[in-house]
């Protein structure tokens, strides 16, 4: 398709799309209508399934998209999906939602105070602006988002909200804090529509039509019509019954999901709000009427936010668990209005601490007397954070898994086979002068036989069973198709705090600074001698705790820190606040019992005076600067009771706090002391203090920029927190390591702490080195650099062998790499910070993939960097899992192939899997079930493919004598054998342990193709053998109702002649039919048992008692009717009586058939080819697997020789690995300069990077 008239919308974003414009073409539409009539509506269905064909077939391209009436959209991601959209036109006073302000500015509406009705504006327009005419605005809607045409850009754009006009923080206070007039609100609503995240639950009829128009059900409808014409009513009825159950189940599931999502979104989504209409006018309105620019009043008792809004007056305490997954109250402060912060452009991402998000719960507000807590609406509807989350659920990306792509290719191969049978049937029928109607029916019938109608239902069964088993172990799934993908995970990223370690931190101790150096560590900050110290005052004030229903609530670390002081926090009541002009501060004070001991000899008056003085020691928190993950710190401004000066206290990451302190206050041993604690896995927080100038008043502090306060501080010391590993962590990581599943830590914590935790939990063994990549961005004329530092090992190894290898070339479970590789690698891991990660991805793109192979620790990572890391790992073909507690992990959980949330809060909606057990033991459980489900899918698919081919072979052979299988024979095979076996063979539970071997991911692979093809050839050979053998028997004759083959030779059984008054027009009853029916029935059971494999991914089939009972019952029944025929059953199945000797012969044929099939699958495939040929292909050939001859035993030497011969025979030797990370691993094996040497620096220049020794 030509690019000259294509437009790109959402450029650079996840939902980027290409757009082409079209106009209806009458003559094309007439041709399509005629074609639809001629094809019985089939053409309409094809155009419905393929929207690009539908648009091109009925419209002509227009070079000017502005003039188009229909748009053709194509996503630019790897799926390249097509969509169709209709262009609409509306009349509006302006072309952009914020043009209205300029339009109405001559009418003197300062901040929307003057005009409150359309009529007033219309009257004035008639007098002064009669020339203003409504303009046409073109737009289209796609995935609940409206795109409007922009004449300047000559492209479509999305209006998100107030951010579109790039307002500064100060201008929000000056220009947008008084509210909108009703007129402006109505005008903007033309563009932003109703403020509602509308999840419409489709009617059952709509869902039914959408489901029924699925290509599979259309094919089933075609099959049922064809079978009805052939009078195969029973089989057609069985297929209709199955389809109805399948459709009903699907409709119920989809409807239930829509209702659940609707209920989740609808809860409190429509509320009454107070809207400001000018400076003084406050009116009640429905939240659906809100538009960006409106000013709403936040009630003191809180509310559920119906939109995204930025605070301009007052403070709020908010529970954001709906978005972050962390049920911890967060303090939101008003947007800065002056200084450098005030001059900055407002951004939701950068100003999160001042923004109230849709769906979050405002718990309480803090306000000034006479002033309301106000917020300016910035986004509404689906543009809000909650709306974006709901959109991602309503319109998810397709699951990109090789199994499903290969399944379609395999079905196309079956269609090709059906085409051969179709042509064969037509030619054979013409030669035998069969009537035209019969030719058409039978040739089409061969197609319905080849493509199994029960395939999708059978494939889904294994996933459904796995989902139920996961539910029993506390893992809930909202995306069942991803269970199969879990079976292919070979890398799992873990958050640290709350995931690998306990959620809470325990205070280990404090280390204060006295006279410029560290004092000895102390374990009790509540010691009475420290009550008045700046260190304890900082611990007691520098936090964001609040009281909810009398209980302290807030960040768990803040709680631990504050409780360790023993102090008391008191918040003002609403009545107390109303009595004062300024906002009443939160007050902290030491408990009454913590008083300095008074000498009993001191007189009572002195004692009472000292007690009163101590009791009056209180500190009021005047202003908070909340913790920022970007700044890695928080601070407060406080005033002690009775003092005029205010103080500032700061806490945060030690490196950050030290950079904000005066150098003479930082101890010389700061770096060594910090490393001492972080190497042992402690979480270290630094404190600082500064006395502010006396001239700073209460109100001035409220408007100060935090940068002016957080500077030239006095370093107070360190708080050492202990973050204990969860009991299950080490064991789970050991299991994953043993299974060759790579593990990566992604945390916001300190680098050395993360390295220590990684060593403690076994993610890094004592023998392995850690290389820290410390990257710095370019500055002035200096290029970007990477400094490589080697950390000290906790233990040294006597030999060079490493317990495991990070880059697993051993995807199918053999020893990785070999000794030569181990000696070269010697076990190393890269560690880097979020800052270094950003520099490397931007300035060293050619190193990203190399580092991705061995990088195990990512510290100080921001939420968006976690998502970016998942994408980097996926770019080298890792199948990535992400496990987090929901806090700051939502993006990575959504982006990973398999996201596992340990939080049961609403944020788990962003994750495909949610564990009710808050530890990582869910990860191996999920991978085991995923592997079992994946193998089950392969087994079922292979079985269903063999079923269709076996039946195809039987019918093709019978067509050669103008015969066919009978209606009840089809019914017995498809229902009694196939459906029962297909649904019970999926019941095997997962194997009890994770093994190093990984299941295959592709149907189009050597082992699976060999398996299917050998079984097809085996079945074909034995069917042809039986077909020809029966025709060569001396008793054989063309069967008639009077034939009496049973009594031709003496047997122990006596039968009457086949006397029937029924005339068999379809020639169903004959010896060939009966023989092939017996043989094929046993073939179905044989391949089912052979394909239903157990260890190492599933429990053995003998533990699947429904499957075993079904197989045994069917075997008994088939042997019974074959060796001891029952006339009633024979008559029902339309099989004829044959001599007993022939029945024994058929038994021998089916037993030999089963034995050959078993030997081919088990001995040849599983033992010889799988272990010696295909597994080595997975490892990337034998070149990188060299083992010295000195280490070879005779057995391994023979195996190696055999392997080499078979690899040569199957052309596998030296084959390049297909996945990218294996290719990079092989390249690194040949790179003598990798890994970088200790104490070296890598520079980026216009030429390739070069590394020099420091």
mmCIF file of N, CA, C and O in Angstrom, residues 165-176 335-336 341-346:
data_model
loop_
_atom_site.group_PDB
_atom_site.id
_atom_site.type_symbol
_atom_site.label_atom_id
_atom_site.label_comp_id
_atom_site.label_asym_id
_atom_site.label_seq_id
_atom_site.Cartn_x
_atom_site.Cartn_y
_atom_site.Cartn_z
ATOM 1 N N UNK A 165 -2.966 22.209 26.212
ATOM 2 C CA UNK A 165 -2.580 23.603 25.977
ATOM 3 C C UNK A 165 -1.285 23.965 26.714
ATOM 4 O O UNK A 165 -0.898 25.128 26.748
ATOM 5 N N UNK A 166 -0.615 22.953 27.306
ATOM 6 C CA UNK A 166 0.686 23.138 27.958
ATOM 7 C C UNK A 166 0.674 24.335 28.926
ATOM 8 O O UNK A 166 1.436 25.288 28.795
ATOM 9 N N UNK A 167 -0.232 24.240 29.879
ATOM 10 C CA UNK A 167 -0.333 25.312 30.863
ATOM 11 C C UNK A 167 0.755 25.149 31.914
ATOM 12 O O UNK A 167 1.168 24.045 32.248
ATOM 13 N N UNK A 168 1.235 26.275 32.427
ATOM 14 C CA UNK A 168 2.214 26.223 33.512
ATOM 15 C C UNK A 168 1.479 26.076 34.837
ATOM 16 O O UNK A 168 0.269 26.341 34.938
ATOM 17 N N UNK A 169 2.207 25.662 35.846
ATOM 18 C CA UNK A 169 1.593 25.478 37.166
ATOM 19 C C UNK A 169 1.037 26.801 37.694
ATOM 20 O O UNK A 169 -0.047 26.840 38.291
ATOM 21 N N UNK A 170 1.769 27.882 37.469
ATOM 22 C CA UNK A 170 1.302 29.177 37.969
ATOM 23 C C UNK A 170 0.055 29.630 37.224
ATOM 24 O O UNK A 170 -0.857 30.227 37.820
ATOM 25 N N UNK A 171 -0.017 29.344 35.908
ATOM 26 C CA UNK A 171 -1.197 29.771 35.152
ATOM 27 C C UNK A 171 -2.435 28.982 35.546
ATOM 28 O O UNK A 171 -3.562 29.472 35.424
ATOM 29 N N UNK A 172 -2.264 27.754 36.017
ATOM 30 C CA UNK A 172 -3.423 27.007 36.525
ATOM 31 C C UNK A 172 -4.010 27.749 37.721
ATOM 32 O O UNK A 172 -5.234 27.849 37.871
ATOM 33 N N UNK A 173 -3.138 28.315 38.563
ATOM 34 C CA UNK A 173 -3.611 29.083 39.723
ATOM 35 C C UNK A 173 -4.256 30.395 39.285
ATOM 36 O O UNK A 173 -5.306 30.777 39.822
ATOM 37 N N UNK A 174 -3.664 31.067 38.335
ATOM 38 C CA UNK A 174 -4.153 32.399 37.977
ATOM 39 C C UNK A 174 -5.299 32.372 36.971
ATOM 40 O O UNK A 174 -6.227 33.177 37.065
ATOM 41 N N UNK A 175 -5.235 31.465 36.006
ATOM 42 C CA UNK A 175 -6.203 31.493 34.909
ATOM 43 C C UNK A 175 -7.283 30.421 34.980
ATOM 44 O O UNK A 175 -8.289 30.507 34.274
ATOM 45 N N UNK A 176 -7.069 29.390 35.778
ATOM 46 C CA UNK A 176 -8.004 28.266 35.747
ATOM 47 C C UNK A 176 -8.569 27.901 37.114
ATOM 48 O O UNK A 176 -9.247 26.879 37.238
ATOM 49 N N UNK A 335 -0.667 22.379 44.096
ATOM 50 C CA UNK A 335 0.302 22.614 43.036
ATOM 51 C C UNK A 335 1.100 23.886 43.325
ATOM 52 O O UNK A 335 0.523 24.907 43.724
ATOM 53 N N UNK A 336 2.432 23.853 43.156
ATOM 54 C CA UNK A 336 3.203 25.084 43.397
ATOM 55 C C UNK A 336 2.776 26.194 42.446
ATOM 56 O O UNK A 336 2.491 25.949 41.270
ATOM 57 N N UNK A 341 9.314 25.969 40.184
ATOM 58 C CA UNK A 341 8.293 24.934 40.023
ATOM 59 C C UNK A 341 7.025 25.501 39.400
ATOM 60 O O UNK A 341 6.377 24.871 38.563
ATOM 61 N N UNK A 342 6.664 26.710 39.810
ATOM 62 C CA UNK A 342 5.456 27.331 39.278
ATOM 63 C C UNK A 342 5.579 27.666 37.812
ATOM 64 O O UNK A 342 4.584 27.667 37.075
ATOM 65 N N UNK A 343 6.799 27.944 37.365
ATOM 66 C CA UNK A 343 7.001 28.304 35.955
ATOM 67 C C UNK A 343 7.032 27.087 35.047
ATOM 68 O O UNK A 343 6.939 27.206 33.820
ATOM 69 N N UNK A 344 7.170 25.885 35.642
ATOM 70 C CA UNK A 344 7.237 24.674 34.833
ATOM 71 C C UNK A 344 5.884 24.308 34.258
ATOM 72 O O UNK A 344 4.824 24.635 34.803
ATOM 73 N N UNK A 345 5.909 23.623 33.112
ATOM 74 C CA UNK A 345 4.669 23.184 32.461
ATOM 75 C C UNK A 345 4.080 22.028 33.252
ATOM 76 O O UNK A 345 4.789 21.094 33.637
ATOM 77 N N UNK A 346 2.778 22.092 33.489
ATOM 78 C CA UNK A 346 2.112 21.036 34.260
ATOM 79 C C UNK A 346 2.085 19.726 33.475
ATOM 80 O O UNK A 346 1.762 19.690 32.284
#
